[in-house]
Amino acid sequence: MYLQTTIIAIVMVATFALASWKLKSPEISMVITAIVGALVGGFGFPSRLLVEGMFTYFDVGLIFLTASIFINIYSETGAMNALVRWIVKQFYDKKWLMLILLGILMIIPGALTGAGSVSIFVVGGLVSSVMNYMGFSKKRIAAFIYLFAMLAAVAPPINLWAMLMAAQANMPYVGFGVVLMVPIIIIASFTILYTGLSKTPERKTKTEILEELPQPPAGMNWFKILVPFGVLLVLILLMQYAAFYIPVLGLPLTFMICAFISIGMDKERWKVKKWYNVMVKTVDQVFPLLGTVISVGVLVNIMTATGVKGLLAITFITLPMAFIYITALIFAPFAQGSLSYGSAIILGTPIIFLFNSMGLNVTVTAAALSFLFPLGDCLPPSRIVGRLTVETVGYEGSYMSFLKAIAIPWLFMGAIGLLMLLFPNQLRFLVVY
């Protein structure tokens, strides 16, 4: 049985490598790998397993989609443009405070959707333009936007890597707020220092920047800017601290409520076609990532049926701990580059089981791994966030030079994640329920 499962695993790895090389699509490659694995495992064409796998992470995909709809509708109202203009007006002459606020602006969309790519879609262009006006080089801008997009994806309330690992390990997705935010603050501070201390040529004046930034619509004010996020915060807090006194809403419905409130804040609230087009555009925008979540579910379902998932888990559990620590900063990012969110399940879940059997804090462990996996979003074959960053910034050098440009803050983020993985029990005081 062990030999048979090993053969299936080898065939699936070879299939995935060949499909990724030829098709350049991790999602299609994962589905093809799943079908080949089922055929080799004696399941025939696995129609039922494929359909079941497509719905494995339906709830995660629904959260991702509804959160993206909310943030795109909010942006369409002009509130985001107004916020950026206000930041420039008030803080353009205060470089450090300006960088802090731009970093926070980058984090918000990704934190609410679980995808750093959404942060780049929504505010990446504006942040890049402002930093360009401030005189920063393309390399520093690329490093800033990429790292903050990664931090946005890791930030609570939606950390997809931690959510997927928690779901697979049958552990509740609670207690991640502080244990994620403290490292994020440390990494963000380092990235801001790394960016701000670089030499900058003569920059444009505040007046020139304001003339080139998009104008917010007439009537936009602080009430309209803050109400949607205020309602979101209140609903999330009520679900957490008053769960027995309110109906079960769930995050997808919460995001849709806030999306409708954002529409209500717009003067063109009755133009149904406008908001329909925003939602269609959002679906097109997030479809690749939804496809990733669906294909990950298909692959994991087939791996479970064939025993390959169990084989990987047993193999990881029997590895020397030193090997896991030494190779974590290599295997985790490259697994993300190949398997996207599937890396959290295929590699992350066995590590959680292993650490749990040793009495180590699994919440800190899952948080640590969620800092290591997203580093691979700039690595082949997928390079999802890396490609978006290059396109948004207008980086003209080679992709390898882009990787060199982000190397220092990239390694710092990896080092923080590795330290958390090494000392989970010492950091368990950060787990606040």
Coordinates of C-alpha atoms in Angstrom, one line a residue:
M1 CA 0.0 0.0 0.0
Y2 CA 2.8 2.4 0.9
L3 CA 4.6 1.6 -2.4
Q4 CA 1.4 2.1 -4.4
T5 CA 0.7 5.4 -2.8
T6 CA 4.3 6.5 -3.4
I7 CA 4.0 5.7 -7.1
I8 CA 0.8 7.7 -7.3
A9 CA 2.5 10.6 -5.6
I10 CA 5.5 10.5 -8.0
V11 CA 3.2 10.4 -11.0
M12 CA 1.2 13.4 -9.7
V13 CA 4.4 15.4 -9.0
A14 CA 5.7 14.6 -12.5
T15 CA 2.3 15.5 -14.1
F16 CA 2.1 18.8 -12.2
A17 CA 5.7 19.7 -13.2
L18 CA 5.0 18.9 -16.9
A19 CA 1.6 20.6 -17.0
S20 CA 3.0 23.8 -15.3
W21 CA 5.8 23.9 -17.8
K22 CA 3.6 23.5 -20.8
L23 CA 0.4 25.3 -19.8
K24 CA 1.8 28.0 -17.5
S25 CA -1.3 27.8 -15.3
P26 CA -1.1 26.4 -11.8
E27 CA -4.9 26.1 -11.6
I28 CA -5.3 23.9 -14.7
S29 CA -2.2 22.0 -13.8
M30 CA -3.7 21.1 -10.4
V31 CA -6.9 19.8 -12.0
I32 CA -5.0 17.8 -14.6
T33 CA -2.8 16.4 -11.8
A34 CA -5.9 15.4 -9.8
I35 CA -7.4 13.6 -12.7
V36 CA -4.2 11.7 -13.5
G37 CA -3.8 10.8 -9.8
A38 CA -7.3 9.4 -9.7
L39 CA -6.7 7.4 -12.9
V40 CA -3.4 5.9 -11.6
G41 CA -5.1 5.2 -8.2
G42 CA -7.8 3.1 -9.9
F43 CA -10.7 5.5 -9.5
G44 CA -11.3 6.0 -13.2
F45 CA -12.5 9.4 -14.3
P46 CA -13.3 10.9 -10.9
S47 CA -16.5 12.9 -11.7
R48 CA -17.9 12.8 -8.1
L49 CA -14.6 13.5 -6.5
L50 CA -14.0 16.5 -8.8
V51 CA -17.4 18.0 -8.0
E52 CA -17.0 17.4 -4.3
G53 CA -13.5 19.0 -4.4
M54 CA -14.9 22.1 -6.2
F55 CA -17.0 22.8 -3.2
T56 CA -14.4 22.0 -0.5
Y57 CA -13.5 25.7 0.0
F58 CA -16.8 27.2 -1.3
D59 CA -17.1 29.3 1.9
V60 CA -13.6 30.7 1.5
G61 CA -14.2 31.6 -2.1
L62 CA -17.6 33.2 -1.2
I63 CA -15.9 35.4 1.4
F64 CA -13.2 36.3 -1.1
L65 CA -15.7 37.3 -3.7
T66 CA -18.1 39.3 -1.5
A67 CA -15.2 41.2 0.2
S68 CA -13.8 42.1 -3.2
I69 CA -17.3 43.3 -4.4
F70 CA -17.5 45.5 -1.2
I71 CA -14.0 47.1 -1.6
N72 CA -14.5 47.7 -5.4
I73 CA -17.9 49.3 -4.9
Y74 CA -16.4 51.4 -2.1
S75 CA -13.6 52.5 -4.4
E76 CA -16.1 53.2 -7.2
T77 CA -17.9 55.8 -5.0
G78 CA -14.7 57.9 -5.0
A79 CA -14.1 57.4 -1.3
M80 CA -10.7 55.9 -1.9
N81 CA -9.6 58.8 -4.2
A82 CA -10.8 61.3 -1.6
L83 CA -8.8 59.5 1.1
V84 CA -5.6 59.5 -1.0
R85 CA -6.0 63.2 -1.8
W86 CA -6.6 64.0 1.9
I87 CA -3.4 62.1 2.8
V88 CA -1.4 64.1 0.2
K89 CA -2.9 67.4 1.3
Q90 CA -2.2 66.9 5.0
F91 CA 1.1 64.9 5.1
Y92 CA 3.0 65.3 1.8
D93 CA 5.7 67.3 3.5
K94 CA 6.0 64.7 6.3
K95 CA 7.7 61.9 4.5
W96 CA 7.6 59.3 7.2
L97 CA 4.0 59.8 8.2
M98 CA 3.1 59.8 4.5
L99 CA 4.7 56.4 4.1
I100 CA 2.9 55.0 7.1
L101 CA -0.4 56.2 5.8
L102 CA 0.2 54.8 2.3
G103 CA 1.2 51.5 3.9
I104 CA -2.1 51.4 5.9
L105 CA -4.0 52.3 2.7
M106 CA -2.3 49.3 1.0
I107 CA -3.2 46.9 3.8
I108 CA -7.0 47.7 4.1
P109 CA -8.3 46.1 0.9
G110 CA -6.2 42.9 1.2
A111 CA -7.0 42.5 4.9
L112 CA -10.7 42.6 4.1
T113 CA -10.5 40.2 1.1
G114 CA -7.6 37.9 2.0
A115 CA -5.7 38.7 -1.3
G116 CA -2.8 41.1 -1.7
S117 CA -3.6 41.3 -5.4
V118 CA -6.9 43.2 -4.5
S119 CA -4.8 45.8 -2.7
I120 CA -2.8 46.3 -5.8
F121 CA -5.9 46.4 -8.0
V122 CA -7.7 48.9 -5.8
V123 CA -5.0 51.3 -4.5
G124 CA -1.7 50.1 -5.9
G125 CA -1.8 52.5 -8.9
L126 CA -2.5 55.5 -6.7
V127 CA 0.1 54.6 -4.1
S128 CA 2.7 54.0 -6.9
S129 CA 1.9 57.4 -8.4
V130 CA 2.2 59.3 -5.1
M131 CA 5.5 57.6 -4.3
N132 CA 6.8 58.3 -7.8
Y133 CA 5.9 62.0 -7.3
M134 CA 7.8 61.8 -4.0
G135 CA 10.9 60.9 -5.9
F136 CA 11.3 57.2 -4.9
S137 CA 13.0 54.9 -7.5
K138 CA 11.0 52.2 -9.2
K139 CA 12.9 49.5 -7.2
R140 CA 11.9 51.0 -3.9
I141 CA 8.3 51.5 -5.0
A142 CA 8.1 47.9 -6.2
A143 CA 9.5 46.6 -2.9
F144 CA 7.1 48.8 -0.9
I145 CA 4.0 47.8 -2.9
Y146 CA 4.9 44.1 -3.0
L147 CA 5.7 43.7 0.7
F148 CA 2.6 45.7 1.8
A149 CA 0.4 43.6 -0.6
M150 CA 1.8 40.5 1.2
L151 CA 1.2 42.0 4.6
A152 CA -2.4 42.9 3.5
A153 CA -3.0 39.2 2.6
V154 CA -1.7 38.0 5.9
A155 CA -3.5 40.7 8.0
P156 CA -6.7 39.8 9.9
P157 CA -9.7 39.4 9.7
I158 CA -9.2 37.2 6.6
N159 CA -5.9 35.3 6.3
L160 CA -6.7 32.5 3.8
W161 CA -3.6 30.5 4.6
A162 CA -4.4 30.3 8.3
M163 CA -8.1 29.7 7.5
L164 CA -7.3 26.8 5.2
M165 CA -4.9 25.3 7.6
A166 CA -7.3 25.7 10.5
A167 CA -10.1 24.1 8.5
Q168 CA -8.0 21.1 7.6
A169 CA -6.6 20.6 11.1
N170 CA -10.1 20.9 12.7
M171 CA -9.0 23.9 14.8
P172 CA -11.1 27.1 15.2
Y173 CA -10.0 30.2 13.3
V174 CA -9.8 32.3 16.4
G175 CA -7.1 34.0 18.3
F176 CA -5.2 35.2 15.2
G177 CA -5.7 38.9 15.6
V178 CA -2.8 40.0 17.8
V179 CA -0.4 37.2 16.8
L180 CA -0.7 38.4 13.2
M181 CA -0.7 42.2 13.8
V182 CA 2.4 42.4 16.0
P183 CA 4.7 40.8 13.3
I184 CA 2.9 42.9 10.6
I185 CA 3.8 46.1 12.5
I186 CA 7.4 45.0 12.8
I187 CA 7.7 44.1 9.1
A188 CA 5.9 47.2 8.0
S189 CA 8.1 49.4 10.1
F190 CA 11.2 47.8 8.6
T191 CA 9.8 48.2 5.0
I192 CA 9.0 51.9 5.6
L193 CA 12.5 52.5 7.0
Y194 CA 14.1 50.6 4.1
T195 CA 12.0 52.7 1.6
G196 CA 12.4 56.1 3.4
L197 CA 16.1 55.9 3.9
S198 CA 16.8 55.5 0.2
K199 CA 18.1 58.5 -1.8
T200 CA 15.5 60.3 -3.7
P201 CA 15.9 62.9 -6.5
E202 CA 14.0 66.2 -6.6
R203 CA 10.3 65.5 -6.1
K204 CA 7.2 67.2 -7.4
T205 CA 5.3 69.8 -5.4
K206 CA 2.1 69.1 -3.5
T207 CA 0.2 71.3 -6.0
E208 CA 1.5 69.3 -9.0
I209 CA 0.5 66.0 -7.4
L210 CA -3.0 67.1 -6.5
E211 CA -3.6 68.3 -10.1
E212 CA -2.7 64.8 -11.4
L213 CA -4.6 62.7 -8.8
P214 CA -8.2 61.7 -9.6
Q215 CA -10.8 64.2 -8.3
P216 CA -13.4 62.7 -5.8
P217 CA -17.0 63.2 -6.8
A218 CA -18.9 66.3 -5.5
G219 CA -20.5 65.8 -2.1
M220 CA -17.9 63.3 -0.9
N221 CA -17.3 63.9 2.8
W222 CA -15.9 62.1 5.9
F223 CA -19.3 60.7 6.8
K224 CA -19.6 58.9 3.5
I225 CA -15.9 57.7 3.7
L226 CA -16.1 56.2 7.2
V227 CA -19.7 54.8 7.4
P228 CA -19.1 51.6 5.4
F229 CA -16.0 50.7 7.3
G230 CA -17.7 51.7 10.6
V231 CA -20.6 49.3 9.9
L232 CA -18.2 46.5 8.9
L233 CA -16.3 46.9 12.2
V234 CA -19.5 47.0 14.3
L235 CA -20.9 43.9 12.6
I236 CA -17.7 42.0 13.0
L237 CA -17.5 42.9 16.7
L238 CA -21.1 42.0 17.3
M239 CA -20.6 38.6 15.6
Q240 CA -17.6 38.0 17.9
Y241 CA -18.9 39.4 21.2
A242 CA -22.7 39.3 20.9
A243 CA -23.1 36.0 18.9
F244 CA -26.0 34.8 21.1
Y245 CA -28.0 38.0 20.7
I246 CA -28.0 38.6 17.0
P247 CA -28.8 36.4 13.9
V248 CA -26.0 34.5 12.4
L249 CA -24.8 36.8 9.6
G250 CA -21.5 35.3 8.4
L251 CA -18.7 37.3 6.6
P252 CA -20.2 37.0 3.1
L253 CA -23.5 38.6 4.1
T254 CA -21.6 41.2 6.2
F255 CA -19.6 42.3 3.2
M256 CA -22.6 42.5 1.0
I257 CA -24.5 44.6 3.6
C258 CA -21.5 47.0 3.7
A259 CA -21.4 47.0 -0.2
F260 CA -25.1 48.2 -0.3
I261 CA -24.3 50.8 2.4
S262 CA -21.5 52.1 0.2
I263 CA -23.9 52.3 -2.8
G264 CA -26.2 54.3 -0.6
M265 CA -23.4 56.8 0.1
D266 CA -23.1 57.5 -3.6
K267 CA -25.1 60.2 -5.4
E268 CA -25.7 57.8 -8.3
R269 CA -27.1 55.1 -6.0
W270 CA -30.0 54.4 -8.3
K271 CA -27.9 53.6 -11.4
V272 CA -28.3 49.9 -11.3
K273 CA -26.3 49.3 -14.5
K274 CA -23.2 51.1 -12.9
W275 CA -23.1 48.8 -9.9
Y276 CA -23.9 45.7 -12.0
N277 CA -20.8 46.6 -14.1
V278 CA -18.7 47.0 -11.0
M279 CA -19.7 43.5 -9.8
V280 CA -19.1 42.0 -13.3
K281 CA -15.6 43.7 -13.3
T282 CA -15.0 42.3 -9.8
V283 CA -15.8 38.8 -10.8
D284 CA -13.4 39.1 -13.8
Q285 CA -10.8 40.5 -11.5
V286 CA -10.9 37.8 -8.8
F287 CA -11.7 34.9 -11.1
P288 CA -8.1 33.7 -11.3
L289 CA -7.9 33.5 -7.5
L290 CA -11.3 31.9 -7.2
G291 CA -10.1 29.4 -9.8
T292 CA -7.1 28.7 -7.6
V293 CA -9.3 28.0 -4.5
I294 CA -11.5 25.7 -6.5
S295 CA -8.6 23.8 -8.1
V296 CA -6.9 23.5 -4.7
G297 CA -10.0 21.8 -3.4
V298 CA -10.1 19.4 -6.3
L299 CA -6.4 18.5 -5.9
V300 CA -6.7 18.0 -2.1
N301 CA -9.8 15.9 -2.5
I302 CA -8.1 13.5 -4.9
M303 CA -5.0 13.5 -2.8
T304 CA -7.1 12.4 0.2
A305 CA -8.9 9.7 -1.8
T306 CA -5.6 8.2 -3.2
G307 CA -3.8 8.4 0.1
V308 CA -1.2 10.8 -1.1
K309 CA -2.2 13.5 1.4
G310 CA -1.8 11.0 4.2
L311 CA 1.6 9.9 2.8
L312 CA 2.9 13.5 2.8
A313 CA 1.6 14.0 6.3
I314 CA 3.3 10.9 7.6
T315 CA 6.5 11.8 5.8
F316 CA 6.5 15.3 7.3
I317 CA 5.8 14.0 10.8
T318 CA 8.8 11.6 10.6
L319 CA 11.2 14.2 9.3
P320 CA 13.8 15.6 11.7
M321 CA 12.7 18.9 13.2
A322 CA 16.0 20.5 12.2
F323 CA 15.2 19.7 8.5
I324 CA 11.8 21.5 8.7
Y325 CA 13.3 24.6 10.3
I326 CA 16.2 24.7 7.8
T327 CA 14.1 24.3 4.7
A328 CA 11.0 26.2 5.7
L329 CA 12.2 29.4 4.1
I330 CA 12.8 27.5 0.8
F331 CA 10.0 25.0 0.5
A332 CA 7.1 27.2 1.8
P333 CA 7.6 30.0 -0.8
F334 CA 8.3 27.7 -3.7
A335 CA 5.2 25.6 -2.7
Q336 CA 3.2 28.8 -2.8
G337 CA 4.6 29.7 -6.2
S338 CA 3.6 26.2 -7.5
L339 CA 0.4 25.4 -5.6
S340 CA -0.8 28.8 -4.5
Y341 CA -3.2 28.4 -1.5
G342 CA -2.8 24.6 -1.8
S343 CA 0.6 25.0 -0.2
A344 CA -1.1 25.7 3.1
I345 CA -3.0 22.4 3.1
I346 CA -0.4 20.1 1.5
L347 CA 2.6 21.4 3.5
G348 CA 1.1 23.5 6.3
T349 CA -1.4 21.1 7.8
P350 CA 1.1 18.2 8.4
I351 CA 3.4 20.7 10.1
I352 CA 0.5 21.8 12.4
F353 CA -0.2 18.1 13.2
L354 CA 3.5 17.5 14.0
F355 CA 3.8 20.6 16.2
N356 CA 0.6 19.8 18.0
S357 CA 1.8 16.3 18.8
M358 CA 4.9 17.9 20.4
G359 CA 2.9 20.3 22.5
L360 CA 3.8 23.4 20.5
N361 CA 1.2 26.2 20.1
V362 CA -0.6 25.6 16.8
T363 CA -2.1 29.0 16.5
V364 CA 1.3 30.7 16.5
T365 CA 2.6 27.9 14.1
A366 CA -0.2 28.6 11.6
A367 CA 0.4 32.4 11.9
A368 CA 4.1 31.8 11.3
L369 CA 3.5 29.7 8.2
S370 CA 1.1 32.3 6.9
F371 CA 4.1 34.7 6.8
L372 CA 6.2 32.2 4.9
F373 CA 3.8 31.0 2.2
P374 CA 2.9 34.4 0.7
L375 CA 6.6 35.1 0.0
G376 CA 6.1 32.7 -3.0
D377 CA 3.6 34.9 -4.8
C378 CA 6.5 36.4 -6.7
L379 CA 8.1 33.0 -7.6
P380 CA 7.4 30.9 -10.7
P381 CA 5.3 29.4 -12.1
S382 CA 2.4 31.5 -10.8
R383 CA 4.1 34.9 -9.8
I384 CA 0.6 36.3 -9.3
V385 CA 1.4 39.3 -7.1
G386 CA 4.9 39.8 -8.5
R387 CA 3.5 40.2 -12.0
L388 CA 0.8 42.6 -10.8
T389 CA 3.4 44.7 -8.9
V390 CA 5.6 44.9 -12.0
E391 CA 2.7 46.0 -14.2
T392 CA 1.3 48.5 -11.7
V393 CA 4.6 50.2 -10.9
G394 CA 5.7 50.2 -14.5
Y395 CA 8.9 48.5 -13.6
E396 CA 11.0 48.3 -16.7
G397 CA 13.9 46.0 -15.6
S398 CA 13.9 42.3 -15.9
Y399 CA 11.9 40.1 -13.6
M400 CA 15.1 38.9 -12.0
S401 CA 16.1 42.5 -11.2
F402 CA 12.6 42.9 -9.6
L403 CA 13.3 39.9 -7.3
K404 CA 16.6 41.5 -6.3
A405 CA 14.8 44.8 -5.6
I406 CA 12.5 43.2 -3.1
A407 CA 15.1 40.8 -1.7
I408 CA 15.9 42.6 1.6
P409 CA 12.4 43.3 2.9
W410 CA 11.4 39.8 1.5
L411 CA 14.1 38.1 3.6
F412 CA 13.2 40.2 6.6
M413 CA 9.6 39.0 6.4
G414 CA 10.8 35.4 6.0
A415 CA 13.1 35.8 9.0
I416 CA 10.2 37.0 11.2
G417 CA 8.1 34.0 10.1
L418 CA 10.9 31.6 10.8
L419 CA 11.5 33.0 14.3
M420 CA 7.8 32.5 15.0
L421 CA 8.0 29.0 13.8
L422 CA 11.1 28.3 16.0
F423 CA 9.5 29.7 19.2
P424 CA 5.7 29.2 19.1
N425 CA 5.4 28.5 22.8
Q426 CA 7.4 31.5 23.8
L427 CA 5.1 33.7 21.7
R428 CA 1.8 32.1 22.8
F429 CA 1.0 35.2 24.9
L430 CA 0.2 36.9 21.6
V431 CA -2.8 34.5 21.1
V432 CA -5.7 36.6 22.4
Y433 CA -9.2 35.1 22.1

